[in-house]
PDB file of C-alpha atoms in Angstrom:
ATOM      1  CA  UNK A   1     -73.431 116.035  34.582  1.00  0.00           C
ATOM      2  CA  UNK A   2     -72.478 114.774  38.040  1.00  0.00           C
ATOM      3  CA  UNK A   3     -68.964 116.193  37.773  1.00  0.00           C
ATOM      4  CA  UNK A   4     -70.199 119.592  36.645  1.00  0.00           C
ATOM      5  CA  UNK A   5     -72.874 119.668  39.345  1.00  0.00           C
ATOM      6  CA  UNK A   6     -70.460 118.619  42.093  1.00  0.00           C
ATOM      7  CA  UNK A   7     -67.324 120.541  41.059  1.00  0.00           C
ATOM      8  CA  UNK A   8     -68.819 123.343  38.974  1.00  0.00           C
ATOM      9  CA  UNK A   9     -66.735 122.703  35.854  1.00  0.00           C
ATOM     10  CA  UNK A  10     -64.785 120.161  33.845  1.00  0.00           C
ATOM     11  CA  UNK A  11     -62.149 122.639  32.693  1.00  0.00           C
ATOM     12  CA  UNK A  12     -58.801 122.310  34.377  1.00  0.00           C
ATOM     13  CA  UNK A  13     -59.664 119.160  36.327  1.00  0.00           C
ATOM     14  CA  UNK A  14     -57.381 116.185  36.637  1.00  0.00           C
ATOM     15  CA  UNK A  15     -58.986 112.772  36.204  1.00  0.00           C
ATOM     16  CA  UNK A  16     -57.840 109.374  37.406  1.00  0.00           C
ATOM     17  CA  UNK A  17     -59.302 106.624  35.227  1.00  0.00           C
ATOM     18  CA  UNK A  18     -58.869 103.200  36.825  1.00  0.00           C
ATOM     19  CA  UNK A  19     -59.852  99.930  35.195  1.00  0.00           C
ATOM     20  CA  UNK A  20     -60.210  98.305  31.811  1.00  0.00           C
ATOM     21  CA  UNK A  21     -59.183 100.940  29.247  1.00  0.00           C
ATOM     22  CA  UNK A  22     -60.808  98.935  26.439  1.00  0.00           C
ATOM     23  CA  UNK A  23     -64.281  99.750  27.822  1.00  0.00           C
ATOM     24  CA  UNK A  24     -66.672 102.137  26.082  1.00  0.00           C
ATOM     25  CA  UNK A  25     -67.018 104.304  29.208  1.00  0.00           C
ATOM     26  CA  UNK A  26     -63.288 104.966  29.405  1.00  0.00           C
ATOM     27  CA  UNK A  27     -63.175 105.815  25.701  1.00  0.00           C
ATOM     28  CA  UNK A  28     -66.135 108.189  26.058  1.00  0.00           C
ATOM     29  CA  UNK A  29     -64.535 110.023  28.972  1.00  0.00           C
ATOM     30  CA  UNK A  30     -61.229 110.387  27.132  1.00  0.00           C
ATOM     31  CA  UNK A  31     -62.995 111.648  23.992  1.00  0.00           C
ATOM     32  CA  UNK A  32     -64.965 114.142  26.117  1.00  0.00           C
ATOM     33  CA  UNK A  33     -61.764 115.450  27.696  1.00  0.00           C
ATOM     34  CA  UNK A  34     -60.673 116.637  24.241  1.00  0.00           C
ATOM     35  CA  UNK A  35     -63.229 119.448  24.696  1.00  0.00           C
ATOM     36  CA  UNK A  36     -61.875 120.654  28.040  1.00  0.00           C
ATOM     37  CA  UNK A  37     -58.544 121.716  29.457  1.00  0.00           C
ATOM     38  CA  UNK A  38     -58.381 118.588  31.579  1.00  0.00           C
ATOM     39  CA  UNK A  39     -55.769 115.892  32.088  1.00  0.00           C
ATOM     40  CA  UNK A  40     -56.256 112.182  32.732  1.00  0.00           C
ATOM     41  CA  UNK A  41     -54.082 109.623  34.432  1.00  0.00           C
ATOM     42  CA  UNK A  42     -54.873 106.149  33.101  1.00  0.00           C
ATOM     43  CA  UNK A  43     -54.295 103.152  35.386  1.00  0.00           C
ATOM     44  CA  UNK A  44     -55.061  99.579  34.386  1.00  0.00           C
ATOM     45  CA  UNK A  45     -53.492  96.159  33.954  1.00  0.00           C
ATOM     46  CA  UNK A  46     -51.180  95.892  30.920  1.00  0.00           C
ATOM     47  CA  UNK A  47     -53.566  93.472  29.171  1.00  0.00           C
ATOM     48  CA  UNK A  48     -56.367  96.064  29.579  1.00  0.00           C
ATOM     49  CA  UNK A  49     -54.355  99.133  28.601  1.00  0.00           C
ATOM     50  CA  UNK A  50     -55.141 101.688  25.914  1.00  0.00           C
ATOM     51  CA  UNK A  51     -54.649 100.206  22.456  1.00  0.00           C
ATOM     52  CA  UNK A  52     -52.048 101.902  20.230  1.00  0.00           C
ATOM     53  CA  UNK A  53     -54.652 102.948  17.648  1.00  0.00           C
ATOM     54  CA  UNK A  54     -56.795 104.575  20.352  1.00  0.00           C
ATOM     55  CA  UNK A  55     -53.745 106.376  21.746  1.00  0.00           C
ATOM     56  CA  UNK A  56     -53.116 107.720  18.241  1.00  0.00           C
ATOM     57  CA  UNK A  57     -56.703 109.038  18.127  1.00  0.00           C
ATOM     58  CA  UNK A  58     -56.302 110.687  21.522  1.00  0.00           C
ATOM     59  CA  UNK A  59     -53.011 112.241  20.454  1.00  0.00           C
ATOM     60  CA  UNK A  60     -54.710 113.569  17.302  1.00  0.00           C
ATOM     61  CA  UNK A  61     -57.380 115.190  19.495  1.00  0.00           C
ATOM     62  CA  UNK A  62     -54.713 116.685  21.812  1.00  0.00           C
ATOM     63  CA  UNK A  63     -56.088 114.853  24.843  1.00  0.00           C
ATOM     64  CA  UNK A  64     -53.745 115.273  27.791  1.00  0.00           C
ATOM     65  CA  UNK A  65     -53.287 111.834  29.321  1.00  0.00           C
ATOM     66  CA  UNK A  66     -50.546 109.855  30.979  1.00  0.00           C
ATOM     67  CA  UNK A  67     -50.370 106.188  31.863  1.00  0.00           C
ATOM     68  CA  UNK A  68     -49.480 105.350  35.466  1.00  0.00           C
ATOM     69  CA  UNK A  69     -48.754 102.057  37.188  1.00  0.00           C
ATOM     70  CA  UNK A  70     -50.863 102.525  40.312  1.00  0.00           C
ATOM     71  CA  UNK A  71     -53.692 104.608  41.727  1.00  0.00           C
ATOM     72  CA  UNK A  72     -51.529 105.427  44.744  1.00  0.00           C
ATOM     73  CA  UNK A  73     -48.885 107.024  42.488  1.00  0.00           C
ATOM     74  CA  UNK A  74     -51.204 109.741  41.119  1.00  0.00           C
ATOM     75  CA  UNK A  75     -54.351 109.997  43.270  1.00  0.00           C
ATOM     76  CA  UNK A  76     -53.026 113.049  45.165  1.00  0.00           C
ATOM     77  CA  UNK A  77     -53.162 115.109  41.944  1.00  0.00           C
ATOM     78  CA  UNK A  78     -56.683 114.116  40.916  1.00  0.00           C
ATOM     79  CA  UNK A  79     -60.030 115.878  41.250  1.00  0.00           C
ATOM     80  CA  UNK A  80     -62.157 113.083  39.775  1.00  0.00           C
ATOM     81  CA  UNK A  81     -61.545 109.363  40.265  1.00  0.00           C
ATOM     82  CA  UNK A  82     -63.489 107.219  37.804  1.00  0.00           C
ATOM     83  CA  UNK A  83     -63.395 103.462  38.349  1.00  0.00           C
ATOM     84  CA  UNK A  84     -64.341 100.278  36.571  1.00  0.00           C
ATOM     85  CA  UNK A  85     -63.580  96.713  37.690  1.00  0.00           C
ATOM     86  CA  UNK A  86     -60.536  94.897  36.322  1.00  0.00           C
ATOM     87  CA  UNK A  87     -61.832  91.567  37.616  1.00  0.00           C
ATOM     88  CA  UNK A  88     -65.063  90.631  35.874  1.00  0.00           C
ATOM     89  CA  UNK A  89     -67.972  89.197  37.838  1.00  0.00           C
ATOM     90  CA  UNK A  90     -69.265  85.723  37.004  1.00  0.00           C
ATOM     91  CA  UNK A  91     -72.953  86.284  36.313  1.00  0.00           C
ATOM     92  CA  UNK A  92     -73.522  82.628  35.411  1.00  0.00           C
ATOM     93  CA  UNK A  93     -74.080  81.822  39.098  1.00  0.00           C
ATOM     94  CA  UNK A  94     -76.114  83.463  41.827  1.00  0.00           C
ATOM     95  CA  UNK A  95     -74.455  84.790  44.977  1.00  0.00           C
ATOM     96  CA  UNK A  96     -75.741  81.724  46.816  1.00  0.00           C
ATOM     97  CA  UNK A  97     -74.223  79.289  44.288  1.00  0.00           C
ATOM     98  CA  UNK A  98     -70.804  80.832  43.822  1.00  0.00           C
ATOM     99  CA  UNK A  99     -67.839  80.411  46.092  1.00  0.00           C
ATOM    100  CA  UNK A 100     -66.558  83.931  46.758  1.00  0.00           C
ATOM    101  CA  UNK A 101     -63.236  82.497  47.899  1.00  0.00           C
ATOM    102  CA  UNK A 102     -62.585  81.462  44.276  1.00  0.00           C
ATOM    103  CA  UNK A 103     -63.245  84.933  42.889  1.00  0.00           C
ATOM    104  CA  UNK A 104     -60.256  86.801  41.585  1.00  0.00           C
ATOM    105  CA  UNK A 105     -59.143  89.694  43.724  1.00  0.00           C
ATOM    106  CA  UNK A 106     -58.330  93.094  42.309  1.00  0.00           C
ATOM    107  CA  UNK A 107     -54.610  93.878  42.591  1.00  0.00           C
ATOM    108  CA  UNK A 108     -53.877  96.709  45.028  1.00  0.00           C
ATOM    109  CA  UNK A 109     -52.595  98.957  42.214  1.00  0.00           C
ATOM    110  CA  UNK A 110     -56.162  99.208  40.855  1.00  0.00           C
ATOM    111  CA  UNK A 111     -58.036  99.678  44.149  1.00  0.00           C
ATOM    112  CA  UNK A 112     -59.205 102.791  45.945  1.00  0.00           C
ATOM    113  CA  UNK A 113     -59.564 102.302  49.679  1.00  0.00           C
ATOM    114  CA  UNK A 114     -60.705 104.451  52.547  1.00  0.00           C
ATOM    115  CA  UNK A 115     -57.112 104.543  53.809  1.00  0.00           C
ATOM    116  CA  UNK A 116     -55.723 105.624  50.439  1.00  0.00           C
ATOM    117  CA  UNK A 117     -58.291 108.417  50.263  1.00  0.00           C
ATOM    118  CA  UNK A 118     -57.473 109.583  53.795  1.00  0.00           C
ATOM    119  CA  UNK A 119     -53.700 109.490  53.275  1.00  0.00           C
ATOM    120  CA  UNK A 120     -53.302 110.780  49.717  1.00  0.00           C
ATOM    121  CA  UNK A 121     -56.450 112.090  48.000  1.00  0.00           C
ATOM    122  CA  UNK A 122     -57.446 115.735  47.793  1.00  0.00           C
ATOM    123  CA  UNK A 123     -60.198 116.464  50.327  1.00  0.00           C
ATOM    124  CA  UNK A 124     -62.340 117.810  47.474  1.00  0.00           C
ATOM    125  CA  UNK A 125     -61.893 114.870  45.086  1.00  0.00           C
ATOM    126  CA  UNK A 126     -64.898 112.787  44.074  1.00  0.00           C
ATOM    127  CA  UNK A 127     -65.202 109.124  43.109  1.00  0.00           C
ATOM    128  CA  UNK A 128     -67.457 107.869  40.319  1.00  0.00           C
ATOM    129  CA  UNK A 129     -67.960 104.230  39.335  1.00  0.00           C
ATOM    130  CA  UNK A 130     -69.764 102.476  36.492  1.00  0.00           C
ATOM    131  CA  UNK A 131     -71.324  99.971  38.939  1.00  0.00           C
ATOM    132  CA  UNK A 132     -71.707  97.209  39.860  1.00  0.00           C
ATOM    133  CA  UNK A 133     -68.493  97.173  41.800  1.00  0.00           C
ATOM    134  CA  UNK A 134     -66.300  94.362  42.941  1.00  0.00           C
ATOM    135  CA  UNK A 135     -63.454  94.596  45.470  1.00  0.00           C
ATOM    136  CA  UNK A 136     -61.751  97.528  43.687  1.00  0.00           C
ATOM    137  CA  UNK A 137     -63.960  99.881  45.718  1.00  0.00           C
ATOM    138  CA  UNK A 138     -65.081  98.495  49.062  1.00  0.00           C
ATOM    139  CA  UNK A 139     -68.345  99.530  50.753  1.00  0.00           C
ATOM    140  CA  UNK A 140     -66.485 101.395  53.516  1.00  0.00           C
ATOM    141  CA  UNK A 141     -65.730 104.111  50.919  1.00  0.00           C
ATOM    142  CA  UNK A 142     -69.502 104.771  50.723  1.00  0.00           C
ATOM    143  CA  UNK A 143     -69.386 106.762  53.961  1.00  0.00           C
ATOM    144  CA  UNK A 144     -66.561 109.073  52.837  1.00  0.00           C
ATOM    145  CA  UNK A 145     -66.950 112.633  51.544  1.00  0.00           C
ATOM    146  CA  UNK A 146     -65.525 111.453  48.204  1.00  0.00           C
ATOM    147  CA  UNK A 147     -68.356 109.075  47.229  1.00  0.00           C
ATOM    148  CA  UNK A 148     -70.498 110.300  44.336  1.00  0.00           C
ATOM    149  CA  UNK A 149     -71.244 107.021  42.502  1.00  0.00           C
ATOM    150  CA  UNK A 150     -74.748 106.722  44.017  1.00  0.00           C
ATOM    151  CA  UNK A 151     -75.462 110.318  42.966  1.00  0.00           C
ATOM    152  CA  UNK A 152     -74.065 109.491  39.522  1.00  0.00           C
ATOM    153  CA  UNK A 153     -76.350 106.446  39.219  1.00  0.00           C
ATOM    154  CA  UNK A 154     -79.429 108.525  40.134  1.00  0.00           C
ATOM    155  CA  UNK A 155     -78.426 111.339  37.774  1.00  0.00           C
ATOM    156  CA  UNK A 156     -77.953 108.835  34.958  1.00  0.00           C
ATOM    157  CA  UNK A 157     -81.544 107.616  35.261  1.00  0.00           C
ATOM    158  CA  UNK A 158     -82.967 111.136  35.306  1.00  0.00           C
ATOM    159  CA  UNK A 159     -80.834 112.243  32.342  1.00  0.00           C
ATOM    160  CA  UNK A 160     -81.839 109.213  30.275  1.00  0.00           C
ATOM    161  CA  UNK A 161     -85.501 109.899  31.054  1.00  0.00           C
ATOM    162  CA  UNK A 162     -85.105 113.519  29.933  1.00  0.00           C
ATOM    163  CA  UNK A 163     -83.313 112.522  26.726  1.00  0.00           C
ATOM    164  CA  UNK A 164     -85.994 109.963  25.874  1.00  0.00           C
ATOM    165  CA  UNK A 165     -88.700 112.585  26.453  1.00  0.00           C
ATOM    166  CA  UNK A 166     -86.927 114.950  24.078  1.00  0.00           C
ATOM    167  CA  UNK A 167     -86.315 112.315  21.413  1.00  0.00           C
ATOM    168  CA  UNK A 168     -89.913 111.069  21.569  1.00  0.00           C
ATOM    169  CA  UNK A 169     -91.291 114.610  21.381  1.00  0.00           C
ATOM    170  CA  UNK A 170     -92.926 114.573  24.806  1.00  0.00           C
ATOM    171  CA  UNK A 171     -90.918 117.694  25.734  1.00  0.00           C
ATOM    172  CA  UNK A 172     -89.310 120.567  23.873  1.00  0.00           C
TER     173      UNK A 172
END
């Protein structure tokens, strides 16, 4: 919904999917792309890459996708940048209890920074994120023209409310 609202279409767009390719969100996006004339670049650590059986499904659906080693290698071609963390947060401790210095850092190949956006991204590209974010997408990106993850989060709430109203018969 956010992509269509912001860019007017999903047809013909090029997506950059960054993160853990085993996640449900990444699978859903790739399945959805089978319905549009869109291409996806997939960037993630080797241990989080697309599984061979899922690649076979995508190939059977004629999804146009290509694996890339780094966001910087392909970001210039992309209209939509969708991100998920590759370093998982430790929710067993509060922010006060944990030592942030011990947290794993996201490798540069899987980060999108303000500088990368300025130097390589299309001026019209948008960034979406599953949230919460870690260091793969720093807060200084929030002030760029590319940021749409807060819009996406709001839209998600409204869409879920509408779907629940329809399912429960409160609306037609």
